[in-house]
PDB file of C-alpha atoms in Angstrom:
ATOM      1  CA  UNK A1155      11.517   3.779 -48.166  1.00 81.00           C
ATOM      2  CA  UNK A1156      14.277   1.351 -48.974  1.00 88.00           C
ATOM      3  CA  UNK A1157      17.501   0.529 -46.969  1.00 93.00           C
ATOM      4  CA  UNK A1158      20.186  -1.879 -47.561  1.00 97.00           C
ATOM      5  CA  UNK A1159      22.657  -2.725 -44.523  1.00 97.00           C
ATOM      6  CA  UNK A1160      26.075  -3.962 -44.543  1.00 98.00           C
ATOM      7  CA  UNK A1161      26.558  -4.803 -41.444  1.00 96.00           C
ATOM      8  CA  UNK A1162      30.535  -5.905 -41.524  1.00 96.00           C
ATOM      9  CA  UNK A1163      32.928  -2.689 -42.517  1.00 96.00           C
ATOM     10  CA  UNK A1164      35.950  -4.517 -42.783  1.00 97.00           C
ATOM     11  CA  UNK A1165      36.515  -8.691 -43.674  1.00 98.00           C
ATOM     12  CA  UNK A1166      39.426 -10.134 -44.087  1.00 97.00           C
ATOM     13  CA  UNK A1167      39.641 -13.878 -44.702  1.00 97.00           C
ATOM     14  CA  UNK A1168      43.097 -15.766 -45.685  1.00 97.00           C
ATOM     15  CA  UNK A1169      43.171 -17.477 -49.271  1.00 97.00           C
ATOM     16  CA  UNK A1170      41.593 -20.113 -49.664  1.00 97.00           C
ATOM     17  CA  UNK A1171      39.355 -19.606 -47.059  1.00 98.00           C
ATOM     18  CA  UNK A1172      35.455 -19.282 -47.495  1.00 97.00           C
ATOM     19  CA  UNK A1173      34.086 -15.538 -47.511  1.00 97.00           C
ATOM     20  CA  UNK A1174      30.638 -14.256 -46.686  1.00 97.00           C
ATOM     21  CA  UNK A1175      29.690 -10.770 -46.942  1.00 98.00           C
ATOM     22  CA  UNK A1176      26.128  -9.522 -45.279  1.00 98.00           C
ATOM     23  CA  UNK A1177      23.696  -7.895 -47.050  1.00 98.00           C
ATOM     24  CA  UNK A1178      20.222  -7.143 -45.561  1.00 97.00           C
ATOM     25  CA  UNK A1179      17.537  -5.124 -46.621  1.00 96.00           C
ATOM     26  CA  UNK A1180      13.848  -3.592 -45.725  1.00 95.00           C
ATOM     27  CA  UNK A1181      11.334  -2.896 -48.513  1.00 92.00           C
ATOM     28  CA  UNK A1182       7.888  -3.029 -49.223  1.00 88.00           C
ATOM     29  CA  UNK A1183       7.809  -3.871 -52.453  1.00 84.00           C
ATOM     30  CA  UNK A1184       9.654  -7.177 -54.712  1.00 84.00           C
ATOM     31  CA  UNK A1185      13.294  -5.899 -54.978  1.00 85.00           C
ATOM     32  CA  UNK A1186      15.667  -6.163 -56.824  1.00 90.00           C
ATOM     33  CA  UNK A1187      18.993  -6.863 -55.522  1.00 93.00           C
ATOM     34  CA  UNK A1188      22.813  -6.145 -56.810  1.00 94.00           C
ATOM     35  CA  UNK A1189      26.356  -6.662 -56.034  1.00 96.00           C
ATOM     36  CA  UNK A1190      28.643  -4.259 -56.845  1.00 96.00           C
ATOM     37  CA  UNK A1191      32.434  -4.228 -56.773  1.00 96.00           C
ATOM     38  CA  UNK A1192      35.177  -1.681 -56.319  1.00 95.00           C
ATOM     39  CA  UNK A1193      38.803  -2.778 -57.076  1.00 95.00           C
ATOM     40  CA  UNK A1194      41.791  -0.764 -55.906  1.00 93.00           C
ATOM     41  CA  UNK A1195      41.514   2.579 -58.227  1.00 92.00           C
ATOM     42  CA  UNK A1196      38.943   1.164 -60.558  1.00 93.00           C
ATOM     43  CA  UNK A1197      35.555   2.044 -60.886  1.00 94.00           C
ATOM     44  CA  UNK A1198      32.451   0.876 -59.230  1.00 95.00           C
ATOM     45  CA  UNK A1199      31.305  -2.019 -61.541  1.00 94.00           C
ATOM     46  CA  UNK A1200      28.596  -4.592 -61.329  1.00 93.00           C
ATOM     47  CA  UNK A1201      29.245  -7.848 -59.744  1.00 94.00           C
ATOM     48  CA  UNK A1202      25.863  -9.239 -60.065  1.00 92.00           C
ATOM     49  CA  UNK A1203      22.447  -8.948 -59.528  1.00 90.00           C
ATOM     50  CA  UNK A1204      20.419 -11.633 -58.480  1.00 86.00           C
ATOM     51  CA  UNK A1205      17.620 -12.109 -61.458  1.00 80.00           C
ATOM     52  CA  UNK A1206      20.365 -13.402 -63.568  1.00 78.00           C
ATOM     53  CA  UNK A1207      21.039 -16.100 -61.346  1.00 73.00           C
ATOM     54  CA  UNK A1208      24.822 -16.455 -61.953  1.00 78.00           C
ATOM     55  CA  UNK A1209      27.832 -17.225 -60.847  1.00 78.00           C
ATOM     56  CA  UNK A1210      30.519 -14.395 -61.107  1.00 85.00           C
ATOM     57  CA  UNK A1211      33.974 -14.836 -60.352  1.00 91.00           C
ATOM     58  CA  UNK A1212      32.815 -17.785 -58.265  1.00 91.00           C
ATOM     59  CA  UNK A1213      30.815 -15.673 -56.414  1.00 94.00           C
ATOM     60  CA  UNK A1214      26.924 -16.470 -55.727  1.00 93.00           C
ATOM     61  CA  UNK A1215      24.423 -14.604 -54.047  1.00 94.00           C
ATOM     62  CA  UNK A1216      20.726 -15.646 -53.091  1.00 87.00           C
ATOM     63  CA  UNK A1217      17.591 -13.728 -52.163  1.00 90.00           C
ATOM     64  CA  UNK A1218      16.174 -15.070 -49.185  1.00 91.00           C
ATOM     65  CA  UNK A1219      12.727 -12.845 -49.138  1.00 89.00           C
ATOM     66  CA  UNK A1220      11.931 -13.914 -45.647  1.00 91.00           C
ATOM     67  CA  UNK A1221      14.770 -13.319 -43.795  1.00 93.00           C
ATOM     68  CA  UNK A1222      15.640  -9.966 -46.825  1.00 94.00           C
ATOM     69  CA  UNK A1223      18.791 -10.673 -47.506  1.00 95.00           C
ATOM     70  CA  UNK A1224      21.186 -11.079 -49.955  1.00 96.00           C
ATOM     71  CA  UNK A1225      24.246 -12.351 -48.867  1.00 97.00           C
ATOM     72  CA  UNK A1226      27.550 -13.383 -51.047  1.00 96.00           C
ATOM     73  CA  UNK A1227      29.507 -16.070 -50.827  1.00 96.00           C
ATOM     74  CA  UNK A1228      32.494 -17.358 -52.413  1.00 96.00           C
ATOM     75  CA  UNK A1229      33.734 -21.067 -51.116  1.00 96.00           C
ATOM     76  CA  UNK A1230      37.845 -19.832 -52.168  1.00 97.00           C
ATOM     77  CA  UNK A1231      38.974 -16.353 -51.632  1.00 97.00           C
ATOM     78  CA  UNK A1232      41.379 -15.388 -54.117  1.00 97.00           C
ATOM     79  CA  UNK A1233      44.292 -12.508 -53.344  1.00 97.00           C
ATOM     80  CA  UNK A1234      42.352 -10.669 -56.490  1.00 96.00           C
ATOM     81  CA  UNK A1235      38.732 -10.596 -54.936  1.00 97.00           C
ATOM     82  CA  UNK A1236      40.440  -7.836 -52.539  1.00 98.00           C
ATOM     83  CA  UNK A1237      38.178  -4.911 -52.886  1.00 97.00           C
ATOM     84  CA  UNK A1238      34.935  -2.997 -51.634  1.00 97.00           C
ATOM     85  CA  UNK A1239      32.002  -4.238 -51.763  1.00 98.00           C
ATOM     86  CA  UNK A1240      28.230  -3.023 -52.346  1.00 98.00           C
ATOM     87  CA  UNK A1241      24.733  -4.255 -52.243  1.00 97.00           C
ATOM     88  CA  UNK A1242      22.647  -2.829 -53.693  1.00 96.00           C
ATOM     89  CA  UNK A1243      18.745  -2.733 -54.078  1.00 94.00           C
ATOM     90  CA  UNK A1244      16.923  -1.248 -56.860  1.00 90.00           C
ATOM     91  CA  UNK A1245      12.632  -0.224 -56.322  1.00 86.00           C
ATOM     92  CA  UNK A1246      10.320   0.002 -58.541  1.00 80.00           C
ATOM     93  CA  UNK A1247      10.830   3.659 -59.346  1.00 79.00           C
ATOM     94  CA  UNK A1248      14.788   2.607 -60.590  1.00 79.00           C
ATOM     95  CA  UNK A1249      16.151   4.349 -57.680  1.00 86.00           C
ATOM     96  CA  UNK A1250      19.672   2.634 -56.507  1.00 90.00           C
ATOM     97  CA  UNK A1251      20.184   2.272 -52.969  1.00 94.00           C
ATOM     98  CA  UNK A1252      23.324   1.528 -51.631  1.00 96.00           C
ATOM     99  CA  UNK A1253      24.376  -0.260 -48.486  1.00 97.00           C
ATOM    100  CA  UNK A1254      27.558   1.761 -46.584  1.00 97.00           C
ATOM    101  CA  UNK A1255      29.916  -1.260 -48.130  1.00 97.00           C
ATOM    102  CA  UNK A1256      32.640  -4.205 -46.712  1.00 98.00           C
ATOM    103  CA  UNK A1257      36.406  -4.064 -47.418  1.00 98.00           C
ATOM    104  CA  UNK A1258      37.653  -7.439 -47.677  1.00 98.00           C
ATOM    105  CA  UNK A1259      41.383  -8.097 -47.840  1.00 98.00           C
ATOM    106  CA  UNK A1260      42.325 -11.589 -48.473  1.00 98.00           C
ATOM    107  CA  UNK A1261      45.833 -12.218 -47.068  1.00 97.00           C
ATOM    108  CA  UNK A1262      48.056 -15.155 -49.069  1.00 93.00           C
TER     109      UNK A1262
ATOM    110  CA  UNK B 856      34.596   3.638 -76.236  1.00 65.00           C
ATOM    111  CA  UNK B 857      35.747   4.955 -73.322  1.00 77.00           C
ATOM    112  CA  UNK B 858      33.039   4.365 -70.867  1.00 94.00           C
ATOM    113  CA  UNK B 859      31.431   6.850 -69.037  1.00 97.00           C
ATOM    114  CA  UNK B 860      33.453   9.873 -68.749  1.00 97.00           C
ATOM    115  CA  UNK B 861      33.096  12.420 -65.942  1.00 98.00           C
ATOM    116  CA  UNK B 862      34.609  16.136 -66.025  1.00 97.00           C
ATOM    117  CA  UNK B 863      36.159  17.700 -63.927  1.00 97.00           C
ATOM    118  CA  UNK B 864      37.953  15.371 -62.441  1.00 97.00           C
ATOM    119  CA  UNK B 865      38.460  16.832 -58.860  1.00 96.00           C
ATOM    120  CA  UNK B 866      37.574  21.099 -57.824  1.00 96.00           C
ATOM    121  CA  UNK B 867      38.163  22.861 -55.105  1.00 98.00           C
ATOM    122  CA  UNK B 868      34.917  25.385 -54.042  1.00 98.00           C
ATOM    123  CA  UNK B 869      34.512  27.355 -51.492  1.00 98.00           C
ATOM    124  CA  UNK B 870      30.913  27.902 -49.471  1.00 98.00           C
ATOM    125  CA  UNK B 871      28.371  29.744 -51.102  1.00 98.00           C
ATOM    126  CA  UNK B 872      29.271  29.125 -54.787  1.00 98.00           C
ATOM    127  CA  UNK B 873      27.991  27.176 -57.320  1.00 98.00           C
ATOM    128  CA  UNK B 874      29.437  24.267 -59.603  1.00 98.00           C
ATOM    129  CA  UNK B 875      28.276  22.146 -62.296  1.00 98.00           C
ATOM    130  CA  UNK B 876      30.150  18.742 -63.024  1.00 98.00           C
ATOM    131  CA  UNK B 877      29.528  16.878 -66.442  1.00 98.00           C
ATOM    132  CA  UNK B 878      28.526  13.068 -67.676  1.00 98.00           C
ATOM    133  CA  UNK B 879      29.314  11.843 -70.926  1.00 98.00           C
ATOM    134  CA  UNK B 880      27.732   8.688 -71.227  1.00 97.00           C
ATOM    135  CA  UNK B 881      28.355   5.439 -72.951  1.00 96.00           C
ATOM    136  CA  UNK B 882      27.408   5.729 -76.645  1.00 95.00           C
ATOM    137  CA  UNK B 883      23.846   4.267 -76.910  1.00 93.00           C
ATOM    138  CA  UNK B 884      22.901   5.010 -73.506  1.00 95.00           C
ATOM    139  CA  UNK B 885      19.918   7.104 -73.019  1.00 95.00           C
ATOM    140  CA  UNK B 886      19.832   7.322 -69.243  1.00 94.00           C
ATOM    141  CA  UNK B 887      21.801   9.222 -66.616  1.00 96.00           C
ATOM    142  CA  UNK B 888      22.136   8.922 -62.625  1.00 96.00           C
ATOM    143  CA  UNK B 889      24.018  10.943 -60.368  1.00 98.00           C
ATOM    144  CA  UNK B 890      25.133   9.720 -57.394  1.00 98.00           C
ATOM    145  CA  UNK B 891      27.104  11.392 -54.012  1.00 98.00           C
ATOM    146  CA  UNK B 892      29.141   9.417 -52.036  1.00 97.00           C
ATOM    147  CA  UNK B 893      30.731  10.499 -48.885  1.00 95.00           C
ATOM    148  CA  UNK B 894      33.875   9.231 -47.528  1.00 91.00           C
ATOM    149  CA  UNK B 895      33.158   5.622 -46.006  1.00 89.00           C
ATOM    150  CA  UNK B 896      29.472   5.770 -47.344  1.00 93.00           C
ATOM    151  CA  UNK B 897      28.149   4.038 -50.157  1.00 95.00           C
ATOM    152  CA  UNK B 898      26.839   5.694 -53.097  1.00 97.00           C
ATOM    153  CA  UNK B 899      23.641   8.224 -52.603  1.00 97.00           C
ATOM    154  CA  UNK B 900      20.911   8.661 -55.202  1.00 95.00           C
ATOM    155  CA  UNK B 901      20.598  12.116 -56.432  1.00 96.00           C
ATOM    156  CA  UNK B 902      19.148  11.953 -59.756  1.00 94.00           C
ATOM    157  CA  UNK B 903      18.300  10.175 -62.759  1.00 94.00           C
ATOM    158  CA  UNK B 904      17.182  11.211 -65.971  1.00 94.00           C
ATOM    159  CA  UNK B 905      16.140   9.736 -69.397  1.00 93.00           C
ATOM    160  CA  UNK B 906      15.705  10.616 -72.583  1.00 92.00           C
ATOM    161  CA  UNK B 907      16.003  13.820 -70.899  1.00 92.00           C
ATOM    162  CA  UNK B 908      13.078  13.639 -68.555  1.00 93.00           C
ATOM    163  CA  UNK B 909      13.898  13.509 -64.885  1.00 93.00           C
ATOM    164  CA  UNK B 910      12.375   9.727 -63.741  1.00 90.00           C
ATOM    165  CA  UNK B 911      13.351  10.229 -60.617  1.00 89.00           C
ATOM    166  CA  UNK B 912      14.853  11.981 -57.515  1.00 92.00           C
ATOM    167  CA  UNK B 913      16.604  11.596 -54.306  1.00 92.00           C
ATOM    168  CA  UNK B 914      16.440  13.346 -50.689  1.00 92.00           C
ATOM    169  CA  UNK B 915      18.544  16.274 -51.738  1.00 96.00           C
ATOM    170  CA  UNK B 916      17.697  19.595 -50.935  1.00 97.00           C
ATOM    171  CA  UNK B 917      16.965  21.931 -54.245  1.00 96.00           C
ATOM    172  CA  UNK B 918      20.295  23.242 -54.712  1.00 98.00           C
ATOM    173  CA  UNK B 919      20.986  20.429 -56.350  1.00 98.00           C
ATOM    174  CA  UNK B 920      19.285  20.270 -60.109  1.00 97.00           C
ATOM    175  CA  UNK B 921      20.453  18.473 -63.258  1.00 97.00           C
ATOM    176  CA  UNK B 922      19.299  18.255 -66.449  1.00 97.00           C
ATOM    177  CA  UNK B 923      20.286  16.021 -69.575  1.00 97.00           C
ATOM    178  CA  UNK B 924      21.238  17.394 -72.943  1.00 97.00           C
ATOM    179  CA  UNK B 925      19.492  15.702 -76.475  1.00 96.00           C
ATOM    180  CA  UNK B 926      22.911  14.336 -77.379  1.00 95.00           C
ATOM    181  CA  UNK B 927      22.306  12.418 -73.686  1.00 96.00           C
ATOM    182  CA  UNK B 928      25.254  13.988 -71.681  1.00 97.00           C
ATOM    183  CA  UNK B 929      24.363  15.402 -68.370  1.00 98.00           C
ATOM    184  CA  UNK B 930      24.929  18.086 -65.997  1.00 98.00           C
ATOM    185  CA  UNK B 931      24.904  18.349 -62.330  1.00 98.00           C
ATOM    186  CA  UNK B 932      24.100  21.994 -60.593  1.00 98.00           C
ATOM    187  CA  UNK B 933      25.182  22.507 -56.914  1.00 98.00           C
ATOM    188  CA  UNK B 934      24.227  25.787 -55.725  1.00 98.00           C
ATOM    189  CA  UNK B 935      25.417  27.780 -52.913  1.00 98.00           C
ATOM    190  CA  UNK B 936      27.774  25.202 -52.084  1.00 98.00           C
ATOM    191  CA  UNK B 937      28.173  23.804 -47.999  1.00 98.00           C
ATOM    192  CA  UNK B 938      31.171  22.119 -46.392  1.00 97.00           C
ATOM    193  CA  UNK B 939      29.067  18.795 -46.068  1.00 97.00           C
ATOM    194  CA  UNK B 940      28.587  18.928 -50.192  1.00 98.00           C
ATOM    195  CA  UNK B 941      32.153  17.530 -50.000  1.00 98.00           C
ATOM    196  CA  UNK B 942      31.908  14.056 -51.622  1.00 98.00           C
ATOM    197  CA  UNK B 943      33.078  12.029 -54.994  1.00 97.00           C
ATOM    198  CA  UNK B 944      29.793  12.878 -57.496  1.00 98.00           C
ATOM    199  CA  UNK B 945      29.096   9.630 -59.638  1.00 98.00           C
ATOM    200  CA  UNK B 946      27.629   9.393 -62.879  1.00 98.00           C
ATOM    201  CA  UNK B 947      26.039   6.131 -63.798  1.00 97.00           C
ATOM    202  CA  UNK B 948      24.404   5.420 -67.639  1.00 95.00           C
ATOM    203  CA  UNK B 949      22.202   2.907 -68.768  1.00 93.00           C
ATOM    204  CA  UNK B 950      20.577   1.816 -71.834  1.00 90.00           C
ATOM    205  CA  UNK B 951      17.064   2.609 -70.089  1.00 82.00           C
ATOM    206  CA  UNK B 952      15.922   2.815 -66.390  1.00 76.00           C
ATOM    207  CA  UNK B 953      16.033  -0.451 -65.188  1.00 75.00           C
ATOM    208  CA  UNK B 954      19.233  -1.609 -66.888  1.00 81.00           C
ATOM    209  CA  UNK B 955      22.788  -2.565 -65.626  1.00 87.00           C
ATOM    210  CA  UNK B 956      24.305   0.909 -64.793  1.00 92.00           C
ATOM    211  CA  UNK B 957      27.689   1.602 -66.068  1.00 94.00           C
ATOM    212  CA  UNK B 958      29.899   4.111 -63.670  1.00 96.00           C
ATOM    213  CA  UNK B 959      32.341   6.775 -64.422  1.00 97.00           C
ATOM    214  CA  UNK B 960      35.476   7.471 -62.584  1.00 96.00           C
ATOM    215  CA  UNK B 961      33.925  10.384 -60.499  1.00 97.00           C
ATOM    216  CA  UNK B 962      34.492  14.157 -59.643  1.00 98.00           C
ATOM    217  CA  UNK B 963      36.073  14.860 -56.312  1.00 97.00           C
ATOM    218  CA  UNK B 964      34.583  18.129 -54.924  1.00 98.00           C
ATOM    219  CA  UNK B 965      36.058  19.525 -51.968  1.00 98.00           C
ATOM    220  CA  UNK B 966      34.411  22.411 -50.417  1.00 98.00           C
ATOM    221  CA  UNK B 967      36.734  24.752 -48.371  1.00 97.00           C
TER     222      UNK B 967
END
């Protein structure tokens, strides 16, 4: 079975400042691997996932298969990237699995 | 369009009863997932259907069932509802399994 862990609940950075958010995950199979985004009374939206290789928002994320995880970086917080976050890992039968998520708050 | 729209928007239940909550996905789309997420959880896979075949299911006992209508909306069935069934119920669609899921705004169920 699959499981994603978030390790950090809360993550507040000042602006400006780098931010890192944790992602690891266990699973037997290749994975496929997902940020998702929640802004303040919006709804859960894709951030990205990490076949598509890009760079969102200025945030990156890259799969490191041997130490499984899939953490995501931005060098600048912004006030805006204030939100919760999700990784995300999808196996080969489609099924989503969800890590418990990380608040950030970027102070000004 | 409007995205993926999600009815009712929040009901109160009390235990023992049943409800059904509704998915109206994106126009094209052709696959459903339900989701339950529990205050300071993420997201929990329930279900997801296409083409309106279940494809797959999650560790939810069987008083939960959905099923997906030709015109691709969906329903979700809780049956005799518990206090821990509390929980925002997402709806997800998708072109096809596999592809970027879309979310709707969610149905707040609160079980009394």
């Amino acid at each position: 079975a699959q499981r994603v862990t978030q390790p950090e609940k809360l993550l507040s950075v000042f602006k400006g400042a780098p931010v890192e958010l944790k992602c690891n995950y266990s699973y037997s199979g290749s994975p496929e691997l997902f940020w998702y985004v929640q802004y303040s009374r919006q709804r859960l939206q894709l951030l990205l996932r990490h076949i598509s290789r890009e760079s969102i928002k200025g945030f990156t994320a890259d799969l490191n298969k041997g130490e499984t995880s899939f953490h995501l970086k931005k060098p600048f917080a912004q006030e805006e990237d204030s939100a919760m976050y999700y990784c995300a890992l999808e196996a080969h039968d489609y099924k989503l699995s969800f890590g418990a998520g990380t608040t950030v708050t970027v102070r000004a | 369009d409007a995205g993926v729209t999600q009815s009712p928007t929040h009901l109160i239940k009390t235990r023992g009863q049943h409800v059904t909550l509704r998915c109206s996905p994106i126009s094209g789309h052709k696959s459903v997932s339900w989701y339950q997420q529990v205050l300071g959880q993420g997201p929990q896979f329930i279900f997801q259907y296409y083409e309106k075949e279940e494809r797959g299911r999650g560790n939810f006992p069987d008083r939960f069932s959905a099923r997906q209508f030709p015109n691709y909306s969906s329903e979700l069935n809780v049956n005799a509802l518990l206090l821990g069934d509390s929980a925002l119920y997402l709806c997800a669609s998708s072109l096809s399994s596999g592809n970027e899921q879309f979310f709707g705004p969610g149905t707040r169920l609160t079980v009394l």
